[in-house]
Tab-separated table of C-alpha atoms in Angstrom:
chain	number	residue	atom	x	y	z
A	1	MET	CA	-4.676	14.714	-9.875
A	2	ILE	CA	-6.003	11.889	-7.695
A	3	PHE	CA	-4.795	8.631	-9.186
A	4	VAL	CA	-6.873	5.588	-8.108
A	5	ALA	CA	-5.087	2.313	-8.819
A	6	GLY	CA	-6.572	-1.168	-8.698
A	7	GLN	CA	-8.216	-4.088	-10.435
A	8	GLN	CA	-11.880	-4.132	-11.248
A	9	GLY	CA	-13.883	-6.204	-8.738
A	10	GLY	CA	-16.466	-6.022	-5.945
A	11	VAL	CA	-14.082	-4.458	-3.370
A	12	PHE	CA	-12.684	-1.961	-5.867
A	13	TYR	CA	-16.193	-1.037	-6.942
A	14	HIS	CA	-17.518	-0.238	-3.432
A	15	ARG	CA	-14.346	1.192	-1.844
A	16	LEU	CA	-12.688	3.116	-4.702
A	17	GLN	CA	-14.862	3.339	-7.870
A	18	ILE	CA	-18.092	4.611	-6.295
A	19	PRO	CA	-16.585	7.241	-3.909
A	20	TYR	CA	-14.046	8.569	-6.391
A	21	GLU	CA	-16.424	8.700	-9.357
A	22	ASP	CA	-18.636	10.793	-7.134
A	23	LEU	CA	-15.658	13.085	-6.481
A	24	LEU	CA	-15.124	13.234	-10.279
A	25	MET	CA	-18.781	14.329	-10.777
A	26	ARG	CA	-18.119	17.022	-8.170
A	27	GLY	CA	-15.456	18.453	-10.384
A	28	PHE	CA	-12.256	17.004	-8.992
A	29	LEU	CA	-9.632	15.609	-11.324
A	30	VAL	CA	-9.589	11.794	-10.784
A	31	LYS	CA	-7.875	9.201	-12.963
A	32	PHE	CA	-8.440	5.478	-12.658
A	33	GLY	CA	-5.624	3.111	-13.730
A	34	GLN	CA	-3.027	0.519	-12.657
A	35	LEU	CA	0.008	0.885	-10.449
A	36	ASP	CA	2.360	0.166	-13.416
A	37	GLU	CA	1.103	3.445	-14.931
A	38	ILE	CA	2.472	5.649	-12.225
A	39	ASP	CA	5.485	6.805	-14.217
A	40	LYS	CA	3.167	8.255	-16.915
A	41	TYR	CA	1.273	10.405	-14.442
A	42	LYS	CA	3.629	11.141	-11.507
A	43	ASP	CA	4.357	14.640	-12.645
A	44	VAL	CA	0.739	15.660	-12.348
A	45	MET	CA	-0.287	13.271	-9.514
A	46	THR	CA	-1.000	14.682	-6.041
A	47	HIS	CA	-2.542	11.535	-4.507
A	48	LEU	CA	-2.154	7.801	-5.135
A	49	VAL	CA	-5.090	5.752	-3.774
A	50	VAL	CA	-4.749	2.001	-3.451
A	51	ASN	CA	-6.870	-0.742	-1.889
A	52	ARG	CA	-5.490	-3.504	0.284
A	53	GLY	CA	-1.843	-2.663	-0.177
A	54	VAL	CA	0.894	-2.163	-2.723
A	55	SER	CA	2.711	-5.210	-4.126
A	56	SER	CA	6.427	-4.164	-4.263
A	57	LYS	CA	9.848	-5.795	-3.931
A	58	ASN	CA	11.048	-2.707	-2.093
A	59	HIS	CA	8.400	-0.678	-0.274
A	60	ARG	CA	10.997	1.775	1.041
A	61	ALA	CA	12.139	2.606	-2.454
A	62	PHE	CA	8.471	2.964	-3.581
A	63	LYS	CA	7.880	5.424	-0.695
A	64	ALA	CA	11.008	7.367	-1.609
A	65	MET	CA	9.731	7.742	-5.166
A	66	LEU	CA	6.395	9.109	-3.889
A	67	LEU	CA	8.169	11.537	-1.615
A	68	LYS	CA	10.438	12.712	-4.387
A	69	ASN	CA	7.328	13.492	-6.539
A	70	ASN	CA	5.352	14.899	-3.627
A	71	ILE	CA	2.663	12.254	-4.011
A	72	LYS	CA	0.448	11.444	-1.008
A	73	LEU	CA	-0.270	7.714	-0.496
A	74	ILE	CA	-3.745	6.829	0.668
A	75	LEU	CA	-4.420	3.220	1.612
A	76	ASP	CA	-8.034	2.032	1.689
A	77	LEU	CA	-8.315	-1.056	3.808
A	78	ASP	CA	-11.681	-2.795	4.302
A	79	ASP	CA	-10.610	-6.190	5.706
A	80	TRP	CA	-8.260	-7.522	8.392
A	81	TRP	CA	-5.075	-8.868	6.621
A	82	VAL	CA	-4.978	-11.996	8.897
A	83	LEU	CA	-7.168	-14.341	6.961
A	84	PRO	CA	-8.548	-17.535	8.433
A	85	ARG	CA	-6.343	-20.580	7.719
A	86	SER	CA	-9.061	-22.090	5.588
A	87	HIS	CA	-9.442	-18.996	3.345
A	88	THR	CA	-8.358	-19.717	-0.198
A	89	ASN	CA	-6.941	-16.233	-0.583
A	90	ARG	CA	-4.659	-16.518	2.477
A	91	SER	CA	-1.165	-15.469	1.392
A	92	SER	CA	1.861	-14.544	3.588
A	93	GLN	CA	3.176	-12.326	0.816
A	94	LYS	CA	-0.088	-10.434	0.446
A	95	THR	CA	-0.178	-9.995	4.189
A	96	GLN	CA	3.316	-8.532	4.190
A	97	ASP	CA	2.433	-6.179	1.334
A	98	ILE	CA	-0.526	-4.899	3.369
A	99	ILE	CA	1.504	-4.428	6.531
A	100	TRP	CA	4.246	-2.609	4.627
A	101	THR	CA	1.707	-0.430	2.932
A	102	ILE	CA	0.231	0.514	6.329
A	103	LYS	CA	3.675	1.572	7.433
A	104	ILE	CA	4.437	3.781	4.441
A	105	ALA	CA	0.961	5.249	3.891
A	106	ASP	CA	0.356	8.945	4.591
A	107	GLU	CA	-3.285	8.292	5.372
A	108	ILE	CA	-5.548	5.250	5.729
A	109	HIS	CA	-9.292	4.990	5.102
A	110	THR	CA	-11.230	2.058	6.628
A	111	THR	CA	-14.746	0.897	7.293
A	112	ASN	CA	-15.121	0.871	11.058
A	113	ALA	CA	-13.492	1.600	14.445
A	114	TYR	CA	-12.815	-2.081	15.304
A	115	LEU	CA	-10.588	-2.530	12.199
A	116	ALA	CA	-9.078	0.973	12.704
A	117	GLU	CA	-7.719	-0.150	16.070
A	118	LYS	CA	-5.925	-3.079	14.449
A	119	ILE	CA	-4.457	-0.865	11.743
A	120	GLN	CA	-3.227	1.698	14.301
A	121	LYS	CA	-1.286	-0.992	16.123
A	122	GLU	CA	0.807	-1.556	12.964
A	123	ASN	CA	1.397	2.184	12.583
A	124	PRO	CA	0.669	4.394	15.569
A	125	TYR	CA	1.369	7.605	13.675
A	126	VAL	CA	-0.682	7.382	10.519
A	127	PRO	CA	-3.956	9.289	10.398
A	128	ILE	CA	-6.941	6.890	9.992
A	129	TRP	CA	-10.352	7.992	8.732
A	130	ILE	CA	-13.460	5.828	9.098
A	131	LEU	CA	-15.387	6.014	5.833
A	132	PRO	CA	-18.042	3.390	5.695
A	133	ASN	CA	-19.292	1.621	2.575
A	134	ALA	CA	-22.068	3.482	0.860
A	135	ILE	CA	-24.650	3.058	-1.924
A	136	ASP	CA	-24.956	5.318	-4.921
A	137	THR	CA	-28.742	5.298	-5.551
A	138	ARG	CA	-28.203	7.163	-8.904
A	139	ARG	CA	-26.899	3.882	-10.342
A	140	GLY	CA	-29.367	1.749	-12.164
A	141	GLN	CA	-29.003	-1.421	-9.986
A	142	TRP	CA	-30.281	0.513	-6.948
A	143	GLU	CA	-32.948	2.668	-8.577
A	144	ASP	CA	-35.770	0.152	-9.003
A	145	ILE	CA	-36.411	-1.634	-5.760
A	146	GLU	CA	-39.924	-2.924	-6.401
A	147	LYS	CA	-40.149	-6.541	-5.211
A	148	GLU	CA	-41.400	-9.521	-7.047
A	149	GLU	CA	-44.585	-11.116	-5.709
A	150	GLY	CA	-44.419	-13.766	-2.979
A	151	PHE	CA	-42.188	-14.148	0.069
A	152	ASN	CA	-38.691	-15.213	-0.704
A	153	VAL	CA	-35.591	-15.606	1.462
A	154	GLY	CA	-32.104	-15.127	-0.006
A	155	TYR	CA	-28.493	-15.457	0.872
A	156	MET	CA	-26.549	-12.702	-0.963
A	157	GLY	CA	-23.146	-13.909	0.170
A	158	ALA	CA	-20.382	-14.590	-2.374
A	159	LEU	CA	-17.620	-17.188	-1.993
A	160	HIS	CA	-15.558	-17.915	1.148
A	161	HIS	CA	-18.444	-17.980	3.641
A	162	ASP	CA	-18.582	-21.716	4.134
A	163	GLU	CA	-17.583	-21.491	7.768
A	164	ASP	CA	-20.216	-18.827	8.525
A	165	LEU	CA	-22.968	-21.032	7.102
A	166	ALA	CA	-21.688	-24.209	8.779
A	167	TYR	CA	-21.334	-22.656	12.187
A	168	ASN	CA	-24.870	-21.394	12.180
A	169	ARG	CA	-26.243	-24.500	10.554
A	170	ILE	CA	-28.165	-22.461	7.999
A	171	ASN	CA	-30.903	-24.488	6.204
A	172	LEU	CA	-33.292	-22.817	3.736
A	173	GLY	CA	-35.258	-25.971	3.032
A	174	GLY	CA	-39.017	-25.785	3.072
A	175	MET	CA	-39.180	-22.150	1.924
A	176	ASN	CA	-38.875	-20.299	-1.353
A	177	SER	CA	-35.243	-19.330	-1.281
A	178	TYR	CA	-32.376	-18.043	-3.423
A	179	CYS	CA	-28.523	-18.182	-3.325
A	180	ILE	CA	-25.632	-18.388	-5.766
A	181	PRO	CA	-25.216	-21.832	-7.380
A	182	TYR	CA	-22.134	-22.619	-5.261
A	183	TYR	CA	-24.214	-22.706	-2.021
A	184	ARG	CA	-27.476	-24.207	-3.319
A	185	GLU	CA	-26.821	-27.800	-2.093
A	186	ARG	CA	-25.295	-26.683	1.232
A	187	LEU	CA	-28.249	-24.388	2.003
A	188	ASN	CA	-30.929	-26.615	0.551
A	189	ALA	CA	-32.181	-23.611	-1.398
A	190	SER	CA	-34.950	-23.925	-3.988
A	191	ASN	CA	-33.634	-21.421	-6.524
A	192	GLU	CA	-30.400	-20.006	-7.814
A	193	PHE	CA	-29.800	-16.305	-8.411
A	194	GLU	CA	-29.029	-15.471	-12.039
A	195	ARG	CA	-25.457	-14.472	-12.789
A	196	ALA	CA	-24.556	-10.896	-11.855
A	197	ASP	CA	-21.403	-8.983	-11.096
A	198	TRP	CA	-20.620	-6.041	-8.850
A	199	SER	CA	-22.160	-3.535	-11.339
A	200	ASP	CA	-25.614	-5.137	-11.475
A	201	TYR	CA	-25.990	-7.464	-8.557
A	202	GLY	CA	-28.347	-5.041	-6.798
A	203	LYS	CA	-31.167	-6.188	-9.043
A	204	LEU	CA	-31.152	-9.559	-7.301
A	205	TYR	CA	-32.685	-7.979	-4.210
A	206	LYS	CA	-35.908	-7.626	-6.185
A	207	LYS	CA	-36.387	-11.363	-5.921
A	208	ILE	CA	-36.096	-11.592	-2.187
A	209	HIS	CA	-38.031	-10.085	0.769
A	210	VAL	CA	-35.607	-11.339	3.462
A	211	SER	CA	-31.832	-11.312	3.288
A	212	ILE	CA	-29.772	-13.455	5.691
A	213	ALA	CA	-26.324	-12.450	6.825
A	214	PRO	CA	-24.853	-15.167	9.180
A	215	LEU	CA	-21.333	-14.882	10.435
A	216	ALA	CA	-19.197	-17.097	12.639
A	217	PRO	CA	-17.809	-15.231	15.714
A	218	SER	CA	-14.238	-14.338	14.939
A	219	ALA	CA	-11.883	-11.386	14.928
A	220	PHE	CA	-11.707	-11.559	11.120
A	221	ASN	CA	-15.500	-11.269	10.773
A	222	ARG	CA	-15.738	-8.447	13.289
A	223	CYS	CA	-13.431	-6.488	10.982
A	224	LYS	CA	-15.850	-6.672	8.093
A	225	SER	CA	-18.206	-3.927	7.017
A	226	ASN	CA	-21.972	-3.828	7.365
A	227	LEU	CA	-22.504	-3.605	3.609
A	228	LYS	CA	-25.112	-6.363	3.558
A	229	ALA	CA	-27.242	-4.391	5.999
A	230	ILE	CA	-26.839	-1.244	3.931
A	231	GLU	CA	-27.881	-2.937	0.745
A	232	ALA	CA	-30.909	-4.555	2.462
A	233	GLY	CA	-31.973	-1.146	3.778
A	234	PHE	CA	-31.673	0.695	0.413
A	235	THR	CA	-33.684	-2.144	-1.263
A	236	LYS	CA	-36.363	-2.321	1.475
A	237	THR	CA	-35.363	-5.891	2.253
A	238	CYS	CA	-35.744	-7.375	5.755
A	239	ILE	CA	-32.450	-8.558	7.101
A	240	ILE	CA	-31.682	-11.370	9.546
A	241	ALA	CA	-28.065	-10.960	10.682
A	242	GLN	CA	-25.597	-12.214	13.250
A	243	ASP	CA	-25.880	-10.293	16.567
A	244	MET	CA	-22.336	-9.057	16.474
A	245	HIS	CA	-20.048	-6.338	15.028
A	246	PRO	CA	-20.135	-5.248	12.229
A	247	TYR	CA	-23.885	-5.387	12.128
A	248	THR	CA	-24.522	-4.120	15.596
A	249	PRO	CA	-25.186	-1.439	16.814
A	250	PHE	CA	-26.524	-0.132	13.500
A	251	LEU	CA	-28.953	-3.154	13.331
A	252	ASN	CA	-31.239	-3.501	16.272
A	253	GLU	CA	-34.595	-4.981	17.166
A	254	SER	CA	-36.497	-2.141	15.553
A	255	ASN	CA	-34.993	-2.559	12.057
A	256	SER	CA	-33.818	-6.201	11.840
A	257	ILE	CA	-33.890	-9.717	13.264
A	258	LEU	CA	-30.680	-10.565	15.118
A	259	CYS	CA	-29.406	-14.115	15.829
A	260	LYS	CA	-26.711	-15.074	18.407
A	261	GLY	CA	-26.139	-18.688	17.170
A	262	PRO	CA	-27.463	-21.776	15.417
A	263	ALA	CA	-30.540	-22.170	17.640
A	264	ASP	CA	-31.617	-18.581	17.005
A	265	TRP	CA	-31.154	-18.978	13.269
A	266	GLU	CA	-33.256	-22.105	13.200
A	267	GLU	CA	-36.083	-20.545	15.216
A	268	GLN	CA	-36.194	-17.305	13.326
A	269	LEU	CA	-36.148	-18.845	9.847
A	270	LYS	CA	-38.828	-21.270	10.917
A	271	ASN	CA	-41.180	-18.538	12.212
A	272	LEU	CA	-40.846	-15.758	9.721
A	273	ASP	CA	-43.868	-13.444	9.618
A	274	PRO	CA	-44.165	-11.621	6.246
A	275	GLU	CA	-45.913	-8.543	7.853
A	276	ARG	CA	-43.293	-8.223	10.567
A	277	CYS	CA	-40.527	-8.503	7.936
A	278	LYS	CA	-42.142	-5.753	5.840
A	279	ALA	CA	-42.324	-3.475	8.861
A	280	LEU	CA	-38.695	-4.103	9.770
A	281	ALA	CA	-37.651	-3.504	6.159
A	282	GLU	CA	-39.491	-0.185	6.103
A	283	GLN	CA	-37.741	1.002	9.271
A	284	LEU	CA	-34.347	-0.163	7.998
A	285	HIS	CA	-34.939	1.805	4.770
A	286	LYS	CA	-35.367	4.980	6.902
A	287	ASP	CA	-32.354	4.257	9.107
A	288	VAL	CA	-29.993	3.497	6.189
A	289	GLN	CA	-30.184	6.869	4.466
A	290	PHE	CA	-27.092	8.068	6.221
A	291	TYR	CA	-25.124	5.576	4.064
A	292	SER	CA	-25.808	7.249	0.689
A	293	ILE	CA	-22.564	8.038	-1.192
A	294	GLU	CA	-23.526	11.682	-1.469
A	295	ASN	CA	-23.723	11.966	2.317
A	296	ILE	CA	-20.570	9.857	3.054
A	297	ASN	CA	-18.588	11.828	0.502
A	298	ASN	CA	-19.454	15.067	2.183
A	299	THR	CA	-16.999	13.769	4.752
A	300	HIS	CA	-14.727	12.029	2.297
A	301	GLN	CA	-14.293	15.038	0.024
A	302	PRO	CA	-12.426	17.447	2.446
A	303	ILE	CA	-10.340	14.595	3.816
A	304	VAL	CA	-8.902	13.759	0.376
A	305	THR	CA	-8.992	17.146	-1.402
A	306	GLY	CA	-8.795	19.651	1.469
A	307	LYS	CA	-11.766	21.537	-0.039
């Protein structure tokens, strides 16, 4: 049995719930639960899958327990563990938990080669598999992608992106625009998105025709995934993104608008052409099909199950 441990949330949804529910639909035995339930299932467990580390007072003892029960530990890691000093989730204890889990893991799954290199430096011997984020178009929030009328620009970012917006001096004033309530004043946006969580936020893309994805240039941001580009593609939304990893090289001039810095952002937002944006969105929709969960799990399945 593959035991997938973790708390519900956006990261868990994309990195663990979607791929492992797909494996469940393929006929593999998968159980979702919490780390404190391991004792109940360790006799039938073959794999333990965790995201962003195991919190333990003694990681060596935890590893010994897994070895004794012949349980393979898979760590899924989608972010660099060295958070910016201003990040509210920065925690030395959490960082140490992640580093220790990298050292005791039997296998690590991550989103891109740039982050994989940083992981490998912490554990030169562990096998690392690059398994990008993916969209399951069978889920309701991604099925209906018909846009509302008009021409709207939106920022789909959640919390902790203040520095990205400030660095690029993003201003959505003078256009019909959307963002979450937290950023409305900062972005000078005209509208707020309705409340949504990880299970239904895809419907928000119906309101916008252009999605912006600004990032400040930093090692932390280069370790991120290109999920916003993938979401835009599957919903036929034009994307304006930072001209840097993780968005390039997947995004290019044929399927997106790329900005190097504040001056680019100002110019591109000021001169948006709806027809050009529609053409870019159509091309991105074609290019993004690789990132369907059914395709990504054709690679994921044999890595995890051996079948």
